[in-house]
Coordinates of C-alpha atoms (C1' of nucleotides) in Angstrom, one line a residue:
Chain A
M110 CA -58.5 52.3 38.7
A111 CA -54.5 53.8 38.9
K112 CA -54.5 57.9 39.1
V113 CA -53.0 59.0 35.7
D114 CA -50.3 61.2 35.9
T115 CA -50.5 64.7 33.5
S116 CA -47.0 64.9 33.1
L117 CA -47.1 61.3 31.3
V118 CA -49.2 63.4 28.2
A119 CA -48.8 66.7 28.8
H120 CA -46.4 66.7 25.8
L121 CA -48.1 64.9 23.1
P122 CA -49.0 66.6 20.3
L123 CA -52.3 66.0 20.7
F124 CA -52.6 68.3 24.0
A125 CA -50.3 70.6 23.5
G126 CA -52.0 74.0 24.5
F127 CA -54.8 72.2 27.1
K128 CA -54.8 73.6 31.1
T129 CA -53.5 71.4 33.9
E130 CA -56.6 71.1 34.9
D131 CA -58.3 70.4 31.7
L132 CA -56.2 67.4 31.3
E133 CA -57.1 66.1 34.9
E134 CA -60.5 66.4 33.6
I135 CA -59.5 64.0 30.5
L136 CA -57.7 61.7 32.4
R137 CA -60.2 61.4 34.7
E138 CA -61.6 59.7 32.5
A139 CA -59.1 56.7 31.3
R140 CA -57.8 54.1 32.9
S141 CA -54.8 52.1 32.3
A142 CA -53.9 48.4 31.0
R143 CA -50.4 46.4 30.9
Y144 CA -50.0 44.2 27.9
P145 CA -47.8 41.1 28.0
K146 CA -45.6 40.7 24.7
N147 CA -47.7 39.2 22.3
S148 CA -51.4 39.6 24.2
A149 CA -54.3 40.7 21.7
I150 CA -55.6 44.3 22.8
F151 CA -58.5 44.0 20.3
E152 CA -59.6 41.6 17.3
Q153 CA -60.5 42.9 14.4
G154 CA -64.6 43.0 14.3
A155 CA -65.0 43.5 17.6
D156 CA -67.0 45.5 19.9
A157 CA -65.1 49.1 19.8
H158 CA -65.3 49.3 23.3
G159 CA -62.5 51.7 23.9
F160 CA -60.1 54.1 21.9
F161 CA -56.5 53.9 23.6
L162 CA -53.3 55.7 24.0
L163 CA -49.8 54.2 24.1
L164 CA -48.0 55.0 27.0
H165 CA -45.1 52.2 26.9
G166 CA -43.9 49.6 24.1
H167 CA -45.1 48.9 20.8
V168 CA -48.2 47.7 19.0
R169 CA -49.1 46.1 15.9
A170 CA -52.1 47.0 13.9
A171 CA -53.1 44.6 11.7
K172 CA -55.5 43.6 8.6
T173 CA -56.7 40.2 8.2
T174 CA -58.8 39.1 5.0
P175 CA -61.4 36.7 5.1
T176 CA -58.8 34.0 3.3
G177 CA -56.9 34.4 6.4
E178 CA -54.1 37.0 5.1
Q179 CA -53.1 39.7 7.1
I180 CA -51.4 42.6 6.3
V181 CA -49.8 45.7 8.7
V182 CA -51.6 48.7 8.8
R183 CA -49.0 50.2 11.4
Y184 CA -47.0 49.9 14.3
V185 CA -47.7 52.6 17.0
A186 CA -45.3 54.2 19.0
P187 CA -45.8 55.7 22.3
G188 CA -47.3 58.6 22.5
E189 CA -49.8 57.6 19.3
T190 CA -53.2 57.0 20.2
F191 CA -54.5 53.6 18.1
G192 CA -58.7 51.8 18.2
L193 CA -60.0 55.3 17.0
A194 CA -63.0 53.5 15.5
M195 CA -66.1 55.7 17.4
A196 CA -64.3 58.6 16.2
L197 CA -64.0 57.5 12.8
G198 CA -67.8 56.7 13.0
L199 CA -67.1 52.5 13.3
T200 CA -68.9 50.4 15.8
Q201 CA -66.2 47.9 15.3
Y202 CA -62.3 47.9 15.5
P203 CA -61.6 47.6 11.6
A204 CA -57.9 46.0 12.2
T205 CA -56.3 43.8 15.1
A206 CA -53.9 45.6 18.0
T207 CA -51.4 42.9 19.4
A208 CA -48.5 44.2 21.7
V209 CA -45.7 43.5 20.2
D210 CA -43.6 44.7 23.1
D211 CA -44.7 44.7 27.1
S212 CA -47.0 47.8 27.3
V213 CA -49.2 50.1 28.8
V214 CA -52.1 52.5 27.6
L215 CA -54.6 54.3 28.9
I216 CA -58.1 53.1 27.9
W217 CA -60.8 55.3 27.5
P218 CA -64.3 54.4 26.9
T219 CA -66.4 54.3 23.5
A220 CA -69.2 56.9 25.8
A221 CA -66.6 59.0 26.5
W222 CA -65.6 60.4 23.3
P223 CA -69.1 62.3 22.3
R224 CA -68.7 64.0 25.6
L225 CA -65.0 64.8 25.7
V226 CA -65.3 66.3 22.1
E227 CA -68.5 68.7 23.6
R228 CA -66.3 69.7 26.4
F229 CA -63.3 70.0 24.0
P230 CA -63.7 70.4 20.7
S231 CA -59.8 70.9 20.1
L232 CA -59.6 67.3 20.3
A233 CA -61.6 66.5 17.4
S234 CA -59.5 68.9 15.4
G235 CA -56.5 67.4 17.2
T236 CA -57.6 64.1 16.0
L237 CA -58.2 65.0 12.4
Q238 CA -54.8 66.1 11.5
T239 CA -53.8 62.9 13.3
V240 CA -56.1 61.1 11.1
G241 CA -55.3 63.3 8.4
A242 CA -52.0 62.3 8.5
R243 CA -52.0 58.6 8.4
L244 CA -54.1 59.1 5.1
Q245 CA -51.8 60.8 3.5
E246 CA -49.3 57.5 4.7
S247 CA -51.9 55.3 3.2
H248 CA -51.7 57.1 0.1
T249 CA -47.6 57.1 0.2
R250 CA -47.8 53.6 0.7
I251 CA -50.1 52.6 -2.5
L252 CA -48.0 54.8 -4.2
E253 CA -45.1 53.0 -3.1
M254 CA -47.2 49.4 -3.8
S255 CA -48.2 51.0 -7.5
T256 CA -44.5 52.7 -8.7
Q257 CA -41.3 50.6 -6.8
Q258 CA -40.0 47.5 -6.5
V259 CA -39.8 45.5 -3.7
E260 CA -36.5 45.9 -2.8
Q261 CA -37.5 50.2 -2.6
R262 CA -40.2 49.5 -0.4
V263 CA -38.5 47.3 2.1
A264 CA -35.7 50.0 2.5
H265 CA -38.4 53.0 2.5
A266 CA -40.7 50.9 5.5
L267 CA -37.3 50.2 7.5
L268 CA -36.5 53.5 6.9
R269 CA -39.6 55.3 8.3
L270 CA -39.5 52.6 11.5
A271 CA -35.9 53.9 12.3
K272 CA -37.4 57.4 12.0
Q273 CA -40.0 56.2 14.0
S274 CA -39.3 53.6 16.7
G275 CA -35.8 53.6 16.1
K276 CA -33.0 53.2 18.9
K277 CA -29.3 55.5 17.9
L278 CA -26.9 52.7 18.5
D279 CA -22.7 54.2 17.7
H280 CA -22.4 51.6 15.0
G281 CA -26.5 52.1 13.2
I282 CA -29.7 52.6 14.1
E283 CA -31.5 50.0 16.0
I284 CA -35.1 49.5 15.3
D285 CA -36.1 49.4 18.9
F286 CA -38.8 46.1 18.9
P287 CA -39.1 42.7 17.8
I288 CA -40.0 42.5 13.8
S289 CA -40.4 39.4 11.6
R290 CA -39.1 38.9 8.2
Q291 CA -43.2 38.1 7.8
D292 CA -44.1 41.1 9.8
I293 CA -41.8 43.4 7.0
A294 CA -43.7 41.3 4.3
Q295 CA -47.1 42.5 5.2
M296 CA -45.5 45.9 5.7
T297 CA -44.3 45.9 1.8
G298 CA -46.9 43.5 0.2
T299 CA -44.7 41.0 -0.3
T300 CA -43.4 37.6 1.2
L301 CA -41.1 36.2 4.1
H302 CA -38.6 35.1 1.2
T303 CA -38.2 38.2 -0.4
V304 CA -38.0 40.1 2.6
S305 CA -35.0 37.6 3.4
R306 CA -33.5 37.6 0.5
I307 CA -33.3 40.9 0.3
L308 CA -31.9 41.3 3.9
S309 CA -29.4 38.6 3.2
G310 CA -28.2 41.4 0.1
W311 CA -28.0 43.9 2.3
E312 CA -26.1 42.2 5.3
Q313 CA -23.5 41.3 2.7
Q314 CA -22.8 44.8 1.9
G315 CA -22.8 45.9 5.1
L316 CA -26.1 47.9 4.5
V317 CA -27.6 46.6 7.7
E318 CA -27.0 43.9 10.2
S319 CA -30.1 42.0 11.4
G320 CA -31.1 38.5 13.4
R321 CA -34.1 37.0 14.7
Q322 CA -36.8 39.8 14.7
R323 CA -34.1 42.0 14.6
I324 CA -33.2 44.9 12.4
I325 CA -30.3 47.6 12.2
L326 CA -29.5 49.7 9.5
R327 CA -25.8 49.9 9.4
D328 CA -26.0 52.5 6.8
P329 CA -29.1 54.7 6.9
H330 CA -27.9 56.7 4.1
R331 CA -26.8 54.3 1.1
I332 CA -30.1 52.4 2.4
V333 CA -31.9 56.0 1.4
T334 CA -30.3 55.9 -1.9
L335 CA -31.4 52.2 -2.6
A336 CA -35.1 53.5 -1.7
E337 CA -35.2 56.7 -3.9
R338 CA -32.8 55.0 -6.6
N339 CA -34.5 55.0 -10.0
P340 CA -34.9 51.0 -10.6
D341 CA -33.4 51.5 -14.2
S342 CA -31.2 53.8 -13.3
G343 CA -27.4 52.3 -13.5
P344 CA -25.7 48.6 -14.1
A345 CA -26.4 46.0 -11.2
Chain B
M107 CA -70.4 86.1 -5.7
A108 CA -73.3 84.2 -6.7
K109 CA -75.7 83.4 -3.3
V110 CA -76.2 79.3 -3.0
D111 CA -79.1 77.8 -2.3
T112 CA -78.9 75.1 1.2
S113 CA -81.4 73.2 -1.4
L114 CA -77.9 72.3 -2.7
V115 CA -76.2 70.6 0.6
A116 CA -78.9 70.5 3.2
H117 CA -79.6 66.4 2.4
L118 CA -76.0 65.8 2.8
P119 CA -74.7 63.9 5.6
L120 CA -72.0 66.4 6.7
F121 CA -75.0 68.1 7.4
A122 CA -77.7 66.8 8.8
G123 CA -79.3 68.3 11.8
F124 CA -77.7 71.6 10.2
K125 CA -80.8 74.7 10.8
T126 CA -81.5 76.5 7.7
E127 CA -80.2 79.5 9.4
D128 CA -77.0 77.8 10.2
L129 CA -76.3 76.1 6.6
E130 CA -77.0 80.0 5.1
E131 CA -74.0 81.1 7.7
I132 CA -72.1 78.3 6.5
L133 CA -72.9 79.0 2.6
R134 CA -72.3 82.6 3.3
E135 CA -68.5 82.1 3.7
A136 CA -68.5 79.7 0.1
R137 CA -68.9 80.2 -3.7
S138 CA -69.2 78.4 -6.0
A139 CA -67.0 78.1 -9.3
R140 CA -67.4 75.7 -12.2
Y141 CA -64.4 74.0 -14.2
P142 CA -65.1 72.7 -17.2
K143 CA -64.0 68.5 -18.4
N144 CA -60.3 68.5 -18.2
S145 CA -59.4 71.2 -16.5
A146 CA -57.2 71.5 -13.2
I147 CA -58.8 72.8 -10.3
F148 CA -55.4 72.2 -8.0
E149 CA -51.9 71.2 -8.0
Q150 CA -50.2 68.8 -6.3
G151 CA -47.5 70.9 -4.1
A152 CA -49.2 74.5 -4.0
D153 CA -50.3 76.1 -1.1
A154 CA -54.1 75.1 -0.1
H155 CA -56.4 78.5 -0.5
G156 CA -60.0 76.2 0.1
F157 CA -61.7 73.3 0.4
F158 CA -64.1 71.7 -1.7
L159 CA -67.6 70.6 -2.3
L160 CA -68.8 68.9 -5.4
L161 CA -71.9 69.8 -6.8
H162 CA -71.7 68.6 -10.2
G163 CA -69.5 66.0 -12.2
H164 CA -66.9 64.1 -11.4
V165 CA -63.1 65.1 -10.2
R166 CA -60.3 63.1 -10.3
A167 CA -57.9 63.5 -7.3
A168 CA -54.4 61.9 -8.4
K169 CA -51.1 61.7 -6.7
T170 CA -47.7 61.9 -8.9
T171 CA -44.1 60.4 -8.0
P172 CA -41.1 63.0 -8.1
T173 CA -40.4 60.5 -10.9
G174 CA -43.7 61.7 -13.1
E175 CA -45.8 58.4 -12.1
Q176 CA -49.5 58.9 -11.6
I177 CA -52.0 57.1 -8.6
V178 CA -55.7 58.1 -8.7
V179 CA -56.1 58.4 -5.1
R180 CA -59.9 58.8 -5.5
Y181 CA -62.6 59.7 -8.0
V182 CA -65.2 62.3 -6.3
A183 CA -68.7 62.2 -6.5
P184 CA -71.3 65.1 -6.6
G185 CA -71.5 65.6 -2.8
E186 CA -68.4 64.5 -1.5
T187 CA -65.9 67.1 0.0
F188 CA -62.6 67.1 -1.2
G189 CA -59.2 69.3 -0.8
L190 CA -59.3 69.1 2.6
A191 CA -55.9 70.1 3.5
M192 CA -55.8 72.5 5.8
A193 CA -58.7 70.5 8.0
L194 CA -55.5 67.4 8.2
G195 CA -53.0 70.3 9.3
L196 CA -51.5 70.1 5.9
T197 CA -50.5 74.1 3.5
Q198 CA -50.5 72.7 0.5
Y199 CA -52.1 70.1 -1.5
P200 CA -51.1 66.2 -1.8
A201 CA -52.2 65.8 -5.0
T202 CA -53.9 67.1 -7.8
A203 CA -57.7 67.6 -8.8
T204 CA -59.0 67.3 -12.1
A205 CA -62.8 68.1 -13.3
V206 CA -63.4 64.8 -15.5
D207 CA -66.3 65.8 -16.4
D208 CA -68.0 70.0 -16.7
S209 CA -67.9 70.3 -12.9
V210 CA -69.4 72.7 -10.3
V211 CA -67.9 73.3 -7.0
L212 CA -68.3 75.0 -3.7
I213 CA -65.5 77.0 -2.5
W214 CA -64.7 77.3 1.1
P215 CA -61.7 79.8 1.6
T216 CA -58.8 78.1 3.5
A217 CA -59.1 81.0 6.5
A218 CA -62.8 79.9 7.6
W219 CA -62.0 76.5 8.5
P220 CA -60.9 77.4 11.8
R221 CA -63.7 79.9 12.5
L222 CA -66.4 77.8 11.2
V223 CA -65.1 74.4 13.4
E224 CA -65.2 77.0 16.6
R225 CA -68.8 78.2 15.4
F226 CA -70.3 75.0 14.5
P227 CA -68.1 72.1 16.6
S228 CA -69.7 69.3 14.8
L229 CA -68.6 70.1 11.4
A230 CA -64.9 68.6 12.9
S231 CA -66.7 65.6 14.0
G232 CA -68.5 65.1 10.9
T233 CA -65.0 65.6 8.8
L234 CA -63.1 63.5 11.1
Q235 CA -65.6 60.5 10.1
T236 CA -65.0 61.5 6.5
V237 CA -62.4 61.3 6.6
G238 CA -61.6 57.8 8.7
A239 CA -63.8 56.3 5.8
R240 CA -61.9 57.5 3.3
L241 CA -58.8 55.7 5.4
Q242 CA -60.8 52.7 5.7
E243 CA -60.8 53.1 1.9
S244 CA -57.0 53.2 1.9
H245 CA -56.7 50.2 4.4
T246 CA -58.4 48.4 1.9
R247 CA -57.1 48.8 -1.2
I248 CA -53.9 48.4 0.3
L249 CA -55.0 44.8 1.7
E250 CA -55.8 44.0 -1.9
M251 CA -52.7 45.5 -3.8
S252 CA -50.7 43.2 -1.0
T253 CA -53.4 39.8 -1.3
Q254 CA -54.6 39.6 -4.8
Q255 CA -53.5 39.1 -8.6
V256 CA -54.5 42.6 -10.6
E257 CA -57.7 41.2 -12.5
Q258 CA -59.3 40.8 -8.7
R259 CA -58.3 44.7 -7.9
V260 CA -60.3 45.2 -11.4
A261 CA -62.9 44.0 -10.4
H262 CA -63.3 45.5 -7.1
A263 CA -62.5 49.1 -8.5
L264 CA -65.2 48.2 -11.5
L265 CA -67.2 47.4 -8.8
R266 CA -66.5 50.6 -6.4
L267 CA -66.8 52.5 -9.2
A268 CA -70.2 51.2 -10.2
K269 CA -71.6 51.6 -6.7
Q270 CA -70.2 55.1 -6.0
S271 CA -71.4 56.7 -9.4
G272 CA -72.9 53.7 -11.7
K273 CA -76.1 54.7 -13.8
K274 CA -78.3 52.4 -14.1
L275 CA -79.2 51.2 -18.0
D276 CA -81.8 48.3 -19.0
H277 CA -79.2 46.3 -20.1
G278 CA -76.2 46.8 -17.0
I279 CA -74.8 49.6 -15.1
E280 CA -72.7 52.3 -16.7
I281 CA -70.0 53.9 -15.1
D282 CA -71.3 57.9 -15.4
F283 CA -68.3 59.5 -16.5
P284 CA -65.5 59.2 -19.1
I285 CA -62.5 56.8 -17.4
S286 CA -59.8 55.1 -19.7
R287 CA -57.6 52.1 -19.2
Q288 CA -54.7 54.3 -18.0
D289 CA -57.1 55.6 -15.3
I290 CA -58.2 51.9 -13.9
A291 CA -54.8 51.4 -14.1
Q292 CA -53.3 54.1 -12.1
M293 CA -56.3 53.1 -9.2
T294 CA -54.4 49.4 -9.5
G295 CA -51.6 49.9 -9.6
T296 CA -51.1 48.3 -13.3
T297 CA -50.4 48.9 -16.2
L298 CA -53.0 50.0 -19.2
H299 CA -51.9 46.9 -21.3
T300 CA -53.3 44.6 -18.4
V301 CA -56.3 46.5 -17.9
S302 CA -56.9 46.0 -21.8
R303 CA -56.1 42.8 -22.0
I304 CA -58.1 42.0 -18.6
L305 CA -61.3 44.2 -19.7
S306 CA -60.8 42.4 -23.4
G307 CA -61.7 39.2 -22.0
W308 CA -64.4 40.3 -19.9
E309 CA -66.0 41.7 -23.0
Q310 CA -65.7 38.2 -25.0
Q311 CA -67.5 36.6 -21.8
G312 CA -69.9 39.1 -22.1
L313 CA -69.0 40.3 -18.5
V314 CA -69.0 44.0 -19.4
E315 CA -69.1 46.4 -22.8
S316 CA -66.2 48.9 -23.0
G317 CA -65.3 51.2 -25.6
R318 CA -63.4 54.6 -25.7
Q319 CA -63.6 56.2 -22.2
R320 CA -66.4 54.0 -21.2
I321 CA -67.6 51.4 -19.6
I322 CA -70.8 49.4 -18.8
L323 CA -71.2 46.7 -16.3
R324 CA -73.4 44.1 -18.0
D325 CA -72.9 41.1 -15.3
P326 CA -72.4 42.6 -12.0
H327 CA -73.2 39.6 -10.0
R328 CA -70.5 37.8 -11.9
I329 CA -67.8 40.7 -11.7
V330 CA -68.8 40.7 -8.3
T331 CA -67.8 36.3 -8.4
L332 CA -64.6 37.3 -10.0
A333 CA -63.5 40.0 -7.5
E334 CA -63.5 37.3 -4.4
R335 CA -62.7 34.1 -6.2
N336 CA -59.9 33.1 -5.0
P337 CA -57.2 32.7 -7.3
D338 CA -56.1 28.7 -6.9
S339 CA -59.2 27.8 -6.6
G340 CA -61.1 26.1 -9.8
P341 CA -59.4 25.0 -12.6
A342 CA -58.1 28.0 -15.9
Chain C
dC728 C1' -65.9 64.8 -45.3
dG729 C1' -61.3 63.0 -44.2
dC730 C1' -57.8 64.0 -41.3
dC731 C1' -54.6 63.9 -37.0
dC732 C1' -54.2 62.4 -32.0
dG733 C1' -55.6 60.2 -28.1
dT734 C1' -57.1 55.4 -26.7
dT735 C1' -57.6 51.1 -27.0
dT736 C1' -55.8 46.7 -29.0
dT737 C1' -52.5 42.9 -29.4
dG738 C1' -48.9 39.8 -30.1
dC739 C1' -43.4 38.4 -27.5
dG740 C1' -40.3 38.1 -24.9
dC741 C1' -38.1 39.0 -20.1
dT742 C1' -37.6 39.2 -15.0
dA743 C1' -38.8 39.8 -10.5
dT744 C1' -41.2 37.5 -7.9
dC745 C1' -43.5 33.9 -6.1
dG746 C1' -44.4 29.5 -3.8
dC747 C1' -43.1 25.1 -2.6
dA748 C1' -39.8 22.7 0.1
dA749 C1' -35.8 21.8 2.8
dA750 C1' -32.3 22.3 5.4
dC751 C1' -30.3 25.8 9.4
dT752 C1' -30.1 28.3 13.3
dG753 C1' -30.6 31.0 18.2
dT754 C1' -33.5 31.1 21.9
dC755 C1' -36.1 29.6 24.8
dC756 C1' -37.6 25.8 28.0
dG757 C1' -38.1 22.0 31.0
Chain D
dC995 C1' -27.7 21.0 29.0
dG996 C1' -30.5 18.9 25.0
dG997 C1' -34.7 19.1 22.6
dA998 C1' -37.6 22.0 20.3
dC999 C1' -39.9 25.6 18.2
dA1000 C1' -40.5 29.7 15.9
dG1001 C1' -37.8 32.3 12.9
dT1002 C1' -34.9 32.4 8.6
dT1003 C1' -32.4 31.2 4.7
dT1004 C1' -31.5 29.1 0.4
dG1005 C1' -32.2 26.3 -4.0
dC1006 C1' -35.1 26.1 -7.9
dG1007 C1' -38.6 25.8 -10.9
dA1008 C1' -43.5 28.1 -12.3
dT1009 C1' -45.6 32.7 -14.2
dA1010 C1' -48.2 37.0 -13.9
dG1011 C1' -47.9 40.5 -15.4
dC1012 C1' -44.4 44.2 -17.3
dG1013 C1' -42.3 46.4 -21.3
dC1014 C1' -41.9 47.9 -25.7
dA1015 C1' -43.4 48.0 -30.0
dA1016 C1' -46.8 48.5 -34.0
dA1017 C1' -51.5 48.0 -35.3
dA1018 C1' -56.4 48.8 -35.1
dC1019 C1' -59.9 52.2 -34.0
dG1020 C1' -62.8 55.9 -33.2
dG1021 C1' -64.1 60.7 -32.7
dG1022 C1' -63.8 65.6 -33.0
dC1023 C1' -62.7 69.5 -35.4
dG1024 C1' -61.3 72.3 -39.4

DNA sequence: CGCCCGTTTTGCGCTATCGCAAACTGTCCG
DNA sequence: CGGACAGTTTGCGATAGCGCAAAACGGGCG
C-alpha cells in the first residue's frame, strides 16, 4: 500500500483547514489505484465497497436504464470525489464509473467513512456542500431539458465541460479528454445524430473545430450567445 | 415564540436516535409559522434566512428561468425539510417555495445551522443522506426525460406523487393536494396541453378520475404498466 | 343566484428531432 | 502498408409533441 503524499490533496476545498497530521491520518486509510483508459472503476448496482477521489485523468459516471439506454450523469475532473454512495445512504453504486483516460484515484473503504466523519465532522459538512452543488447542477440540467432546444443544451454542455476540463489553446479551448458525439448526446438528452448535425453546423460557422472524440471551442463567446439565445429571437 | 412539542418531530428519520432533551434543545432554536394556501414562503434568489421543516400541508418548490419559464423541482410533504440552501453552501435560495395548501412549518434561522451541526454531528450525516436521496431522484428524472416519452413520464410523476402524498380511497388513490395540469407539465418537461390530452385519454379508459386541480388514480396497477411500457411494444 | 376568472379541453397545422440506413473517415493494429 | 473498426456524417421520411386559438367548464365570491 503506497504512502500518499498530503500535498496531492491539501489544496482541495474539501480538505481546506485540515492540519497536515489530520490529513495524514485521513490519507492513511486510503489506497491509490490506477485505471487505464476505458476500464471500469465500478458498476451500477454493485456493492459500494469504497469512495473515491480522482487525482489524475477523467472519469465518466453513467446511469443505465433497464432497457439499456444510458445517460452520462457527469464527468469527474481531478480533485473531485465520486462514488460517494454510502455517504448518501446507499449500499450500492447508483451509476457506473469508467475511466475515459488513464486515471489515478484514491480509494477509501466504505467502512472508513463513519470513523472519519466521527473524527472529522467537517468532512460531513464539506461533503454536504459538494453534494449540494451537484444537486443544483442536476436541477439546472432538468430546467434546461424542460425549456431549451437541443442546440442550446449542447452549447451549455460544452461550455460546462470547457470550464471544468478545458485546456487553453491559442486558437480556442479544447476539452481535455476523449469525448464522443454519443457522450454529448447522453449528457443532453438527444441522439448522436443530432449532436453530429449541430457540431457540423457550428464547424462551418467557425464556432468549433472537432474530430474523433475531440472538440475545440474556437469561439466560446459566440457559443455563449447561442446557449442563451431565446429560441424565437431573430431570423434563421 | 410558541414552544414546539418534540412529539411532532421525534419520529422523523432525521431525528432518529436523538434523546428528548437533545430534541428540545434543537427545537428551541426554531419557531413555527403558518402559511395560507398559495402564499409564498421564500423566493428564488432571496437571501437564505432560514431552513424549514414542513409539519402540515404541502409546499411546491419551483425554479424559474431568466425568461420566466418554470419547472417544479419537487413537492414537499409533511415531515420533509426544505430550504436547506445554507447547509449546501448557498447564501440564496435556488428556488421559490409556495404553500399549495394551508401549511405549518418550523423555521430555523440560518445562523443556527453551524451551531447545531457542531453540537449534533449526526445532523450533518442525516442531512447528507436526505440530500443524497434527492440527488438520486434528480438523476432518475433526468434519465426519464432523456429516454421516455411524455406519457410515461406523466405516469411516473403521478405514481410518485401518489406514493408520497396519496390518500387511499375505496375507489383509488387521490393526490392529497391541489395540483393543476400545468404543475404536472412543469414536473415532466411538457406543456399543460399535452398533459390534459393524456389525462383525458386515461379518464376514458378508466385509469384516472380527475377534475379541477384534483386527480384520483383509479387503477394504479395499469398506470404502472404504462409507466414501464417500452414505447415500441405492442400495437397502437 | 349569477357573474367572472382560472382551469381544462380540444382542434389543427407545424416543426424540431428522431430513427433508420448507408456512406465516409481517421486510427490503431497486425 | 492495408485492413478493420469505432466513430462520424448525412439524407430522408415519420411523428410526437408543441404552439396557437377558441370554446367549454366549474367554483367561488359579491
